Amino acid sequence: MAAPDWLALGLGNPGEEYEGTRHNIGFEVIDLLAERYGVKLTQRLPSLVYGRALVAGTETILGKPRTFMNLSGAAAREAARQWRLSPQQFIVILDDVALPLGRIRVRKRGSDGGHKGLRSVIEALGSQEIPRVRVGIGQPRGDGMVDYVLGRFSRSEWPLVAEAIERAADAVETIIRDGVEVAMNRFNPRGAG
Protein backbone atom coordinates (compact mmCIF):
# COMPACT_ATOMS: atom_id res chain seq x y z
CA MET A 1 0.00 0.00 0.00
CA ALA A 2 1.36 3.42 -0.96
CA ALA A 3 2.48 5.86 1.71
CA PRO A 4 -0.33 8.28 2.55
CA ASP A 5 -0.28 11.90 1.40
CA TRP A 6 -2.35 13.07 4.39
CA LEU A 7 -3.27 12.05 7.90
CA ALA A 8 -6.52 13.48 9.27
CA LEU A 9 -6.20 13.20 13.06
CA GLY A 10 -9.31 13.81 15.12
CA LEU A 11 -8.64 14.65 18.76
CA GLY A 12 -10.66 13.29 21.66
CA ASN A 13 -10.62 10.91 24.61
CA PRO A 14 -10.95 7.14 24.09
CA GLY A 15 -13.57 5.14 25.96
CA GLU A 16 -17.36 4.94 26.07
CA GLU A 17 -17.67 7.42 28.93
CA TYR A 18 -16.33 10.17 26.66
CA GLU A 19 -18.42 9.41 23.57
CA GLY A 20 -20.53 12.36 22.50
CA THR A 21 -18.74 14.88 24.74
CA ARG A 22 -17.77 18.33 23.48
CA HIS A 23 -14.07 17.47 23.73
CA ASN A 24 -14.59 14.52 21.35
CA ILE A 25 -15.94 16.41 18.36
CA GLY A 26 -12.69 15.63 16.49
CA PHE A 27 -13.48 11.92 16.83
CA GLU A 28 -17.01 12.57 15.49
CA VAL A 29 -15.58 14.22 12.35
CA ILE A 30 -13.23 11.26 11.73
CA ASP A 31 -16.12 8.82 12.26
CA LEU A 32 -18.20 10.71 9.68
CA LEU A 33 -15.34 10.69 7.15
CA ALA A 34 -14.84 6.96 7.74
CA GLU A 35 -18.57 6.44 7.11
CA ARG A 36 -18.46 8.54 3.93
CA TYR A 37 -15.61 6.45 2.52
CA GLY A 38 -16.77 3.07 3.82
CA VAL A 39 -13.66 2.70 5.98
CA LYS A 40 -13.42 0.84 9.29
CA LEU A 41 -10.97 2.22 11.85
CA THR A 42 -9.62 -1.19 12.79
CA GLN A 43 -5.88 -0.87 12.09
CA ARG A 44 -3.67 -0.01 15.02
CA LEU A 45 -0.36 1.42 16.06
CA PRO A 46 0.34 1.50 19.81
CA SER A 47 -1.05 5.08 20.10
CA LEU A 48 -3.34 5.29 17.05
CA VAL A 49 -6.41 3.56 15.67
CA TYR A 50 -6.90 4.24 11.96
CA GLY A 51 -8.21 3.32 8.56
CA ARG A 52 -7.07 4.17 5.03
CA ALA A 53 -9.28 6.03 2.58
CA LEU A 54 -8.95 7.42 -0.90
CA VAL A 55 -10.16 11.00 -0.29
CA ALA A 56 -10.47 13.03 -3.50
CA GLY A 57 -8.24 10.41 -5.13
CA THR A 58 -5.58 10.93 -2.46
CA GLU A 59 -4.20 8.31 -0.03
CA THR A 60 -5.35 9.47 3.39
CA ILE A 61 -5.14 7.99 6.87
CA LEU A 62 -8.17 8.70 9.08
CA GLY A 63 -6.98 8.37 12.67
CA LYS A 64 -7.87 8.80 16.32
CA PRO A 65 -5.33 8.72 19.16
CA ARG A 66 -5.69 5.84 21.61
CA THR A 67 -4.32 8.05 24.40
CA PHE A 68 -6.11 10.69 26.42
CA MET A 69 -6.41 14.14 24.86
CA ASN A 70 -3.41 15.71 26.60
CA LEU A 71 -1.14 12.98 25.19
CA SER A 72 -2.38 13.17 21.57
CA GLY A 73 1.14 13.94 20.39
CA ALA A 74 2.17 10.30 20.91
CA ALA A 75 -0.12 9.28 18.04
CA ALA A 76 1.16 12.11 15.83
CA ARG A 77 4.80 11.23 16.54
CA GLU A 78 4.20 7.54 15.87
CA ALA A 79 2.35 8.25 12.61
CA ALA A 80 5.01 10.71 11.43
CA ARG A 81 7.65 8.02 11.96
CA GLN A 82 5.60 5.16 10.52
CA TRP A 83 4.73 6.94 7.25
CA ARG A 84 7.48 9.62 7.10
CA LEU A 85 4.94 12.44 7.25
CA SER A 86 5.84 16.11 7.63
CA PRO A 87 3.77 18.32 9.98
CA GLN A 88 2.18 19.90 6.87
CA GLN A 89 0.71 16.50 5.91
CA PHE A 90 -1.41 16.36 9.07
CA ILE A 91 -4.90 17.82 9.40
CA VAL A 92 -5.78 18.03 13.10
CA ILE A 93 -9.49 18.29 13.94
CA LEU A 94 -10.31 19.62 17.39
CA ASP A 95 -12.88 21.35 19.56
CA ASP A 96 -12.55 25.09 20.25
CA VAL A 97 -14.25 26.92 23.15
CA ALA A 98 -13.25 30.29 21.65
CA LEU A 99 -15.51 29.71 18.62
CA PRO A 100 -19.30 29.95 18.86
CA LEU A 101 -21.15 26.65 18.86
CA GLY A 102 -21.31 25.23 15.34
CA ARG A 103 -18.75 27.59 13.77
CA ILE A 104 -15.67 26.08 12.16
CA ARG A 105 -12.31 27.64 11.34
CA VAL A 106 -9.53 26.28 9.14
CA ARG A 107 -5.98 27.36 9.93
CA LYS A 108 -2.74 26.58 8.13
CA ARG A 109 -0.55 27.07 11.21
CA GLY A 110 -0.55 28.68 14.62
CA SER A 111 -0.23 28.22 18.35
CA ASP A 112 -2.25 25.73 20.39
CA GLY A 113 -4.63 28.49 21.59
CA GLY A 114 -4.68 26.86 25.04
CA HIS A 115 -5.84 23.46 23.70
CA LYS A 116 -3.75 20.80 25.45
CA GLY A 117 -4.34 18.13 22.81
CA LEU A 118 -3.11 20.43 20.04
CA ARG A 119 -0.21 21.54 22.26
CA SER A 120 0.83 17.89 22.59
CA VAL A 121 0.72 17.41 18.79
CA ILE A 122 2.72 20.62 18.15
CA GLU A 123 5.36 19.55 20.69
CA ALA A 124 5.54 16.01 19.26
CA LEU A 125 5.96 17.21 15.67
CA GLY A 126 8.21 20.13 16.63
CA SER A 127 6.25 22.59 14.49
CA GLN A 128 3.27 24.96 14.52
CA GLU A 129 2.99 24.52 10.74
CA ILE A 130 0.17 21.99 11.11
CA PRO A 131 -3.11 22.50 9.24
CA ARG A 132 -6.10 22.23 11.55
CA VAL A 133 -9.88 22.41 11.53
CA ARG A 134 -11.28 23.91 14.72
CA VAL A 135 -14.92 23.17 15.58
CA GLY A 136 -16.66 25.66 17.86
CA ILE A 137 -18.23 24.24 21.00
CA GLY A 138 -19.03 27.59 22.64
CA GLN A 139 -18.17 28.84 26.13
CA PRO A 140 -19.34 27.43 29.47
CA ARG A 141 -22.04 29.41 31.26
CA GLY A 142 -20.95 28.96 34.84
CA ASP A 143 -19.68 25.34 34.75
CA GLY A 144 -15.95 24.93 35.14
CA MET A 145 -14.11 24.46 31.85
CA VAL A 146 -13.28 20.78 32.50
CA ASP A 147 -16.90 19.89 33.30
CA TYR A 148 -18.01 21.81 30.23
CA VAL A 149 -15.69 20.19 27.68
CA LEU A 150 -16.29 16.73 29.16
CA GLY A 151 -20.05 17.31 29.16
CA ARG A 152 -22.43 16.35 26.38
CA PHE A 153 -24.29 18.61 24.00
CA SER A 154 -27.91 19.30 24.86
CA ARG A 155 -30.67 18.05 22.56
CA SER A 156 -31.31 21.64 21.41
CA GLU A 157 -27.61 22.05 20.47
CA TRP A 158 -27.44 18.87 18.37
CA PRO A 159 -28.75 20.27 15.06
CA LEU A 160 -25.99 22.93 15.07
CA VAL A 161 -23.40 20.39 16.18
CA ALA A 162 -24.37 17.84 13.53
CA GLU A 163 -24.13 20.53 10.86
CA ALA A 164 -20.70 21.61 12.18
CA ILE A 165 -19.45 18.00 12.04
CA GLU A 166 -20.60 17.79 8.40
CA ARG A 167 -18.93 21.10 7.54
CA ALA A 168 -15.71 20.11 9.30
CA ALA A 169 -15.62 16.85 7.32
CA ASP A 170 -16.23 18.88 4.13
CA ALA A 171 -13.35 21.18 5.16
CA VAL A 172 -10.99 18.21 5.57
CA GLU A 173 -11.96 16.97 2.10
CA THR A 174 -11.43 20.47 0.67
CA ILE A 175 -7.94 20.73 2.23
CA ILE A 176 -7.00 17.39 0.68
CA ARG A 177 -8.51 18.17 -2.74
CA ASP A 178 -7.82 21.91 -3.13
CA GLY A 179 -5.38 22.96 -0.39
CA VAL A 180 -5.60 24.79 2.93
CA GLU A 181 -5.96 28.28 1.42
CA VAL A 182 -9.05 27.30 -0.56
CA ALA A 183 -10.56 25.67 2.53
CA MET A 184 -9.85 28.78 4.60
CA ASN A 185 -11.61 30.97 2.02
CA ARG A 186 -14.57 28.62 1.80
CA PHE A 187 -15.17 27.77 5.46
CA ASN A 188 -13.82 30.58 7.64
CA PRO A 189 -16.14 33.37 8.71
CA ARG A 190 -15.38 36.63 6.91
CA GLY A 191 -12.46 38.48 8.47
CA ALA A 192 -11.18 35.40 10.36
CA GLY A 193 -7.59 34.23 9.97
Coordinates of N, CA and C in Angstrom, one line a residue:
M1 N 0.9 -1.2 0.0 CA 0.0 0.0 0.0 C 0.9 1.2 0.0
A2 N 0.6 2.2 -0.8 CA 1.4 3.4 -1.0 C 1.4 4.2 0.3
A3 N 2.4 5.0 0.5 CA 2.5 5.9 1.7 C 1.4 6.9 1.6
P4 N 0.7 7.3 2.6 CA -0.3 8.3 2.5 C 0.2 9.7 2.3
D5 N -0.6 10.5 1.6 CA -0.3 11.9 1.4 C -0.7 12.8 2.6
W6 N -1.8 12.3 3.3 CA -2.3 13.1 4.4 C -2.7 12.2 5.5
L7 N -2.7 12.7 6.7 CA -3.3 12.1 7.9 C -4.2 13.0 8.6
A8 N -5.5 12.7 8.6 CA -6.5 13.5 9.3 C -6.6 12.9 10.7
L9 N -6.3 13.7 11.7 CA -6.2 13.2 13.1 C -7.2 13.9 13.9
G10 N -8.3 13.2 14.3 CA -9.3 13.8 15.1 C -8.9 13.6 16.6
L11 N -9.0 14.7 17.3 CA -8.6 14.6 18.8 C -9.9 14.4 19.6
G12 N -9.6 13.6 20.7 CA -10.7 13.3 21.7 C -10.1 12.4 22.7
N13 N -11.0 11.9 23.6 CA -10.6 10.9 24.6 C -11.2 9.6 24.3
P14 N -10.4 8.5 24.4 CA -11.0 7.1 24.1 C -11.9 6.7 25.2
G15 N -12.7 5.7 24.9 CA -13.6 5.1 26.0 C -15.0 5.6 25.9
E16 N -15.9 4.7 26.2 CA -17.4 4.9 26.1 C -17.8 6.1 26.9
E17 N -17.2 6.3 28.1 CA -17.7 7.4 28.9 C -17.4 8.8 28.3
Y18 N -16.6 8.9 27.3 CA -16.3 10.2 26.7 C -17.0 10.4 25.3
E19 N -17.7 9.3 24.9 CA -18.4 9.4 23.6 C -19.5 10.5 23.6
G20 N -19.5 11.3 22.6 CA -20.5 12.4 22.5 C -20.2 13.6 23.3
T21 N -19.1 13.7 24.0 CA -18.7 14.9 24.7 C -18.2 16.0 23.8
R22 N -18.2 17.2 24.3 CA -17.8 18.3 23.5 C -16.3 18.1 23.1
H23 N -15.5 17.6 24.0 CA -14.1 17.5 23.7 C -13.8 16.4 22.6
N24 N -14.8 15.6 22.3 CA -14.6 14.5 21.4 C -15.1 14.8 20.0
I25 N -15.4 16.1 19.7 CA -15.9 16.4 18.4 C -15.0 16.0 17.2
G26 N -13.7 16.1 17.5 CA -12.7 15.6 16.5 C -12.9 14.2 16.1
F27 N -13.2 13.3 17.1 CA -13.5 11.9 16.8 C -14.7 11.8 16.0
E28 N -15.7 12.6 16.2 CA -17.0 12.6 15.5 C -16.8 12.9 14.0
V29 N -15.9 13.8 13.7 CA -15.6 14.2 12.4 C -14.9 13.1 11.6
I30 N -13.9 12.4 12.3 CA -13.2 11.3 11.7 C -14.2 10.1 11.5
D31 N -15.1 9.9 12.4 CA -16.1 8.8 12.3 C -17.0 9.1 11.0
L32 N -17.4 10.4 10.8 CA -18.2 10.7 9.7 C -17.4 10.5 8.4
L33 N -16.2 10.9 8.4 CA -15.3 10.7 7.2 C -15.2 9.2 6.9
A34 N -15.0 8.4 7.9 CA -14.8 7.0 7.7 C -16.1 6.4 7.2
E35 N -17.3 6.9 7.6 CA -18.6 6.4 7.1 C -18.7 6.8 5.6
R36 N -18.4 8.1 5.3 CA -18.5 8.5 3.9 C -17.7 7.7 3.0
Y37 N -16.5 7.2 3.4 CA -15.6 6.5 2.5 C -15.7 4.9 2.7
G38 N -16.6 4.5 3.6 CA -16.8 3.1 3.8 C -15.5 2.4 4.5
V39 N -14.9 3.2 5.4 CA -13.7 2.7 6.0 C -13.9 2.3 7.4
K40 N -13.3 1.2 7.9 CA -13.4 0.8 9.3 C -12.1 1.2 9.9
L41 N -12.2 1.8 11.1 CA -11.0 2.2 11.8 C -10.5 1.0 12.7
T42 N -10.0 0.0 12.1 CA -9.6 -1.2 12.8 C -8.1 -1.5 12.8
Q43 N -7.3 -0.7 12.1 CA -5.9 -0.9 12.1 C -5.3 -0.1 13.3
R44 N -4.2 -0.6 13.8 CA -3.7 0.0 15.0 C -2.2 0.1 15.0
L45 N -1.7 1.3 15.6 CA -0.4 1.4 16.1 C -0.5 1.5 17.6
P46 N 0.5 1.4 18.4 CA 0.3 1.5 19.8 C -0.5 2.7 20.3
S47 N -0.3 3.9 19.6 CA -1.0 5.1 20.1 C -2.1 5.6 19.1
L48 N -2.4 4.8 18.1 CA -3.3 5.3 17.0 C -4.2 4.2 16.5
V49 N -5.5 4.5 16.4 CA -6.4 3.6 15.7 C -6.7 4.3 14.4
Y50 N -6.8 3.5 13.2 CA -6.9 4.2 12.0 C -7.5 3.3 10.9
G51 N -7.8 4.0 9.8 CA -8.2 3.3 8.6 C -7.7 4.1 7.4
R52 N -7.6 3.5 6.2 CA -7.1 4.2 5.0 C -8.2 4.5 4.1
A53 N -8.2 5.7 3.5 CA -9.3 6.0 2.6 C -8.7 6.7 1.4
L54 N -9.3 6.7 0.3 CA -9.0 7.4 -0.9 C -9.9 8.7 -0.9
V55 N -9.4 9.8 -0.4 CA -10.2 11.0 -0.3 C -9.8 11.9 -1.5
A56 N -10.7 12.2 -2.3 CA -10.5 13.0 -3.5 C -9.3 12.4 -4.3
G57 N -9.3 11.1 -4.4 CA -8.2 10.4 -5.1 C -6.9 10.4 -4.5
T58 N -6.8 10.8 -3.2 CA -5.6 10.9 -2.5 C -5.5 10.0 -1.3
E59 N -4.4 9.2 -1.2 CA -4.2 8.3 0.0 C -4.2 9.1 1.3
T60 N -5.2 8.7 2.1 CA -5.4 9.5 3.4 C -5.6 8.5 4.5
I61 N -4.9 8.7 5.6 CA -5.1 8.0 6.9 C -6.2 8.8 7.7
L62 N -7.2 8.1 8.2 CA -8.2 8.7 9.1 C -7.8 8.1 10.4
G63 N -7.5 8.9 11.4 CA -7.0 8.4 12.7 C -7.5 9.1 13.9
K64 N -7.5 8.3 15.0 CA -7.9 8.8 16.3 C -6.8 8.3 17.3
P65 N -6.3 9.2 18.1 CA -5.3 8.7 19.2 C -6.0 7.7 20.1
R66 N -5.2 6.8 20.6 CA -5.7 5.8 21.6 C -5.3 6.3 23.0
T67 N -4.7 7.5 23.1 CA -4.3 8.1 24.4 C -5.4 9.1 24.8
F68 N -5.2 9.6 26.0 CA -6.1 10.7 26.4 C -5.7 12.0 25.7
M69 N -6.6 12.9 25.6 CA -6.4 14.1 24.9 C -5.0 14.8 25.1
N70 N -4.6 14.9 26.3 CA -3.4 15.7 26.6 C -2.1 15.0 26.1
L71 N -2.3 13.7 25.7 CA -1.1 13.0 25.2 C -1.3 12.7 23.7
S72 N -2.1 13.4 23.0 CA -2.4 13.2 21.6 C -1.1 13.2 20.7
G73 N -0.1 13.9 21.2 CA 1.1 13.9 20.4 C 1.8 12.6 20.2
A74 N 1.6 11.6 21.1 CA 2.2 10.3 20.9 C 1.7 9.7 19.6
A75 N 0.4 9.8 19.3 CA -0.1 9.3 18.0 C 0.5 10.0 16.8
A76 N 0.6 11.3 16.9 CA 1.2 12.1 15.8 C 2.6 11.7 15.6
R77 N 3.4 11.6 16.7 CA 4.8 11.2 16.5 C 4.9 9.9 15.9
E78 N 4.1 8.9 16.4 CA 4.2 7.5 15.9 C 3.8 7.5 14.4
A79 N 2.8 8.2 14.0 CA 2.3 8.2 12.6 C 3.4 8.9 11.7
A80 N 4.0 10.0 12.2 CA 5.0 10.7 11.4 C 6.2 9.8 11.1
R81 N 6.6 9.0 12.1 CA 7.6 8.0 12.0 C 7.3 6.9 11.0
Q82 N 6.1 6.3 11.3 CA 5.6 5.2 10.5 C 5.5 5.5 9.0
W83 N 5.0 6.6 8.7 CA 4.7 6.9 7.3 C 5.6 8.1 6.7
R84 N 6.6 8.5 7.5 CA 7.5 9.6 7.1 C 6.7 10.9 6.7
L85 N 5.8 11.3 7.5 CA 4.9 12.4 7.3 C 5.6 13.7 7.8
S86 N 5.4 14.8 7.1 CA 5.8 16.1 7.6 C 4.6 16.7 8.4
P87 N 4.9 17.7 9.3 CA 3.8 18.3 10.0 C 2.7 18.9 9.0
Q88 N 3.1 19.3 7.8 CA 2.2 19.9 6.9 C 1.3 18.9 6.2
Q89 N 1.6 17.6 6.5 CA 0.7 16.5 5.9 C -0.4 16.0 6.9
F90 N -0.4 16.7 8.1 CA -1.4 16.4 9.1 C -2.5 17.4 8.9
I91 N -3.8 16.9 9.2 CA -4.9 17.8 9.4 C -5.5 17.4 10.8
V92 N -5.3 18.3 11.7 CA -5.8 18.0 13.1 C -7.2 18.6 13.2
I93 N -8.1 17.8 13.7 CA -9.5 18.3 13.9 C -9.8 18.3 15.4
L94 N -10.2 19.5 16.0 CA -10.3 19.6 17.4 C -11.4 20.5 17.8
D95 N -11.9 20.5 19.0 CA -12.9 21.3 19.6 C -12.2 22.7 19.9
D96 N -13.1 23.8 19.9 CA -12.5 25.1 20.3 C -13.6 25.9 21.0
V97 N -13.3 26.2 22.3 CA -14.2 26.9 23.2 C -14.3 28.4 22.8
A98 N -13.3 28.9 22.0 CA -13.2 30.3 21.7 C -14.2 30.6 20.5
L99 N -14.6 29.5 19.8 CA -15.5 29.7 18.6 C -16.9 29.5 19.1
P100 N -17.9 30.2 18.5 CA -19.3 30.0 18.9 C -19.7 28.5 18.4
L101 N -20.7 28.0 19.1 CA -21.2 26.6 18.9 C -21.5 26.5 17.4
G102 N -21.0 25.5 16.7 CA -21.3 25.2 15.3 C -20.4 25.9 14.3
R103 N -19.6 26.9 14.7 CA -18.7 27.6 13.8 C -17.5 26.8 13.6
I104 N -17.0 26.7 12.4 CA -15.7 26.1 12.2 C -14.7 27.1 11.6
R105 N -13.4 26.8 11.9 CA -12.3 27.6 11.3 C -11.2 26.8 10.9
V106 N -10.7 27.0 9.7 CA -9.5 26.3 9.1 C -8.3 27.2 9.3
R107 N -7.2 26.6 9.8 CA -6.0 27.4 9.9 C -4.9 26.5 9.3
K108 N -3.9 27.2 8.8 CA -2.7 26.6 8.1 C -1.6 26.3 9.2
R109 N -1.6 27.1 10.2 CA -0.6 27.1 11.2 C -1.0 27.9 12.4
G110 N -0.2 27.8 13.5 CA -0.5 28.7 14.6 C -0.2 28.0 15.9
S111 N -0.5 28.7 17.0 CA -0.2 28.2 18.3 C -1.4 27.3 18.7
D112 N -1.2 26.7 19.9 CA -2.3 25.7 20.4 C -3.5 26.4 20.9
G113 N -3.5 27.8 21.1 CA -4.6 28.5 21.6 C -5.1 28.0 22.9
G114 N -4.3 27.4 23.7 CA -4.7 26.9 25.0 C -5.3 25.5 25.0
H115 N -5.3 24.8 23.8 CA -5.8 23.5 23.7 C -4.7 22.5 24.0
K116 N -4.9 21.7 25.0 CA -3.7 20.8 25.4 C -3.5 19.7 24.5
G117 N -4.5 19.2 23.8 CA -4.3 18.1 22.8 C -3.5 18.6 21.6
L118 N -3.9 19.8 21.1 CA -3.1 20.4 20.0 C -1.7 20.8 20.5
R119 N -1.5 21.2 21.7 CA -0.2 21.5 22.3 C 0.7 20.3 22.2
S120 N 0.1 19.2 22.6 CA 0.8 17.9 22.6 C 1.3 17.5 21.2
V121 N 0.4 17.7 20.2 CA 0.7 17.4 18.8 C 1.8 18.3 18.3
I122 N 1.7 19.6 18.6 CA 2.7 20.6 18.2 C 4.1 20.3 18.7
E123 N 4.1 19.9 20.0 CA 5.4 19.6 20.7 C 5.9 18.3 20.1
A124 N 5.1 17.3 19.8 CA 5.5 16.0 19.3 C 6.1 16.2 17.9
L125 N 5.5 17.0 17.1 CA 6.0 17.2 15.7 C 7.0 18.3 15.5
G126 N 7.2 19.1 16.6 CA 8.2 20.1 16.6 C 7.9 21.3 15.7
S127 N 6.6 21.5 15.5 CA 6.2 22.6 14.5 C 4.8 23.1 14.8
Q128 N 4.6 24.4 14.5 CA 3.3 25.0 14.5 C 2.7 25.0 13.1
E129 N 3.4 24.5 12.1 CA 3.0 24.5 10.7 C 2.1 23.3 10.5
I130 N 1.0 23.2 11.2 CA 0.2 22.0 11.1 C -1.2 22.5 10.8
P131 N -1.7 22.1 9.6 CA -3.1 22.5 9.2 C -4.1 21.9 10.3
R132 N -5.1 22.7 10.6 CA -6.1 22.2 11.5 C -7.5 22.8 11.2
V133 N -8.5 22.0 11.6 CA -9.9 22.4 11.5 C -10.4 22.5 13.0
R134 N -10.7 23.7 13.4 CA -11.3 23.9 14.7 C -12.8 23.9 14.6
V135 N -13.5 23.2 15.6 CA -14.9 23.2 15.6 C -15.4 23.8 16.9
G136 N -16.2 24.9 16.7 CA -16.7 25.7 17.9 C -17.6 24.9 18.7
I137 N -17.3 24.9 20.0 CA -18.2 24.2 21.0 C -18.8 25.3 22.0
G138 N -18.5 26.6 21.8 CA -19.0 27.6 22.6 C -18.4 27.6 24.0
Q139 N -18.8 28.6 24.8 CA -18.2 28.8 26.1 C -19.1 28.3 27.2
P140 N -18.5 27.9 28.3 CA -19.3 27.4 29.5 C -20.1 28.6 30.1
R141 N -21.3 28.4 30.5 CA -22.0 29.4 31.3 C -22.1 29.0 32.7
G142 N -21.0 29.3 33.4 CA -21.0 29.0 34.8 C -20.2 27.7 35.2
D143 N -20.4 26.6 34.4 CA -19.7 25.3 34.8 C -18.2 25.7 34.7
G144 N -17.4 24.8 35.3 CA -16.0 24.9 35.1 C -15.6 24.4 33.7
M145 N -14.5 24.8 33.2 CA -14.1 24.5 31.9 C -14.0 22.9 31.7
V146 N -13.4 22.2 32.6 CA -13.3 20.8 32.5 C -14.6 20.1 32.4
D147 N -15.6 20.5 33.3 CA -16.9 19.9 33.3 C -17.6 20.2 32.0
Y148 N -17.4 21.4 31.5 CA -18.0 21.8 30.2 C -17.5 21.0 29.1
V149 N -16.2 20.9 28.9 CA -15.7 20.2 27.7 C -15.9 18.7 27.8
L150 N -16.0 18.2 29.0 CA -16.3 16.7 29.2 C -17.8 16.4 29.3
G151 N -18.6 17.5 29.2 CA -20.0 17.3 29.2 C -20.6 17.0 27.8
R152 N -21.8 16.7 27.7 CA -22.4 16.4 26.4 C -23.3 17.5 25.9
F153 N -23.5 17.6 24.6 CA -24.3 18.6 24.0 C -25.7 18.4 24.4
S154 N -26.5 19.4 24.6 CA -27.9 19.3 24.9 C -28.7 18.9 23.6
R155 N -29.9 18.4 23.7 CA -30.7 18.1 22.6 C -30.9 19.3 21.6
S156 N -31.1 20.4 22.2 CA -31.3 21.6 21.4 C -30.1 22.1 20.6
E157 N -28.9 21.7 21.2 CA -27.6 22.1 20.5 C -27.3 21.1 19.3
W158 N -27.9 19.9 19.3 CA -27.4 18.9 18.4 C -27.6 19.3 16.9
P159 N -28.7 19.9 16.5 CA -28.8 20.3 15.1 C -27.6 21.1 14.6
L160 N -27.2 22.1 15.4 CA -26.0 22.9 15.1 C -24.7 22.1 15.1
V161 N -24.6 21.2 16.1 CA -23.4 20.4 16.2 C -23.3 19.4 15.0
A162 N -24.4 18.8 14.6 CA -24.4 17.8 13.5 C -24.0 18.5 12.2
E163 N -24.5 19.8 12.1 CA -24.1 20.5 10.9 C -22.6 20.9 10.9
A164 N -22.1 21.3 12.1 CA -20.7 21.6 12.2 C -19.8 20.4 11.9
I165 N -20.2 19.2 12.3 CA -19.4 18.0 12.0 C -19.4 17.8 10.5
E166 N -20.5 17.9 9.9 CA -20.6 17.8 8.4 C -19.7 18.8 7.7
R167 N -19.8 20.1 8.2 CA -18.9 21.1 7.5 C -17.4 20.9 7.8
A168 N -17.1 20.4 9.0 CA -15.7 20.1 9.3 C -15.2 19.0 8.4
A169 N -16.0 18.0 8.2 CA -15.6 16.8 7.3 C -15.5 17.4 5.9
D170 N -16.4 18.2 5.5 CA -16.2 18.9 4.1 C -14.9 19.7 4.0
A171 N -14.6 20.4 5.1 CA -13.4 21.2 5.2 C -12.1 20.3 5.0
V172 N -12.1 19.1 5.7 CA -11.0 18.2 5.6 C -10.9 17.8 4.1
E173 N -12.0 17.4 3.5 CA -12.0 17.0 2.1 C -11.4 18.1 1.2
T174 N -11.9 19.3 1.5 CA -11.4 20.5 0.7 C -9.9 20.7 0.8
I175 N -9.4 20.6 2.0 CA -7.9 20.7 2.2 C -7.2 19.7 1.4
I176 N -7.7 18.5 1.4 CA -7.0 17.4 0.7 C -7.1 17.6 -0.8
R177 N -8.3 18.0 -1.3 CA -8.5 18.2 -2.7 C -7.9 19.5 -3.3
D178 N -8.1 20.6 -2.6 CA -7.8 21.9 -3.1 C -6.8 22.7 -2.4
G179 N -6.4 22.2 -1.2 CA -5.4 23.0 -0.4 C -6.0 23.8 0.7
V180 N -5.1 24.1 1.7 CA -5.6 24.8 2.9 C -6.2 26.2 2.6
E181 N -5.5 26.9 1.7 CA -6.0 28.3 1.4 C -7.4 28.3 0.9
V182 N -7.7 27.4 0.0 CA -9.1 27.3 -0.6 C -10.0 27.0 0.5
A183 N -9.7 26.0 1.4 CA -10.6 25.7 2.5 C -10.8 26.8 3.5
M184 N -9.7 27.6 3.7 CA -9.8 28.8 4.6 C -10.8 29.8 4.0
N185 N -10.7 30.0 2.7 CA -11.6 31.0 2.0 C -13.0 30.5 2.0
R186 N -13.2 29.2 1.9 CA -14.6 28.6 1.8 C -15.3 28.5 3.2
F187 N -14.5 28.1 4.2 CA -15.2 27.8 5.5 C -15.0 28.8 6.6
N188 N -14.0 29.7 6.5 CA -13.8 30.6 7.6 C -14.8 31.7 7.5
P189 N -15.3 32.2 8.7 CA -16.1 33.4 8.7 C -15.4 34.6 8.1
R190 N -16.0 35.5 7.5 CA -15.4 36.6 6.9 C -14.5 37.3 8.0
G191 N -13.3 37.7 7.6 CA -12.5 38.5 8.5 C -11.7 37.6 9.5
A192 N -11.9 36.3 9.4 CA -11.2 35.4 10.4 C -9.9 34.9 9.7
G193 N -8.9 34.7 10.5 CA -7.6 34.2 10.0 C -7.4 32.8 10.1

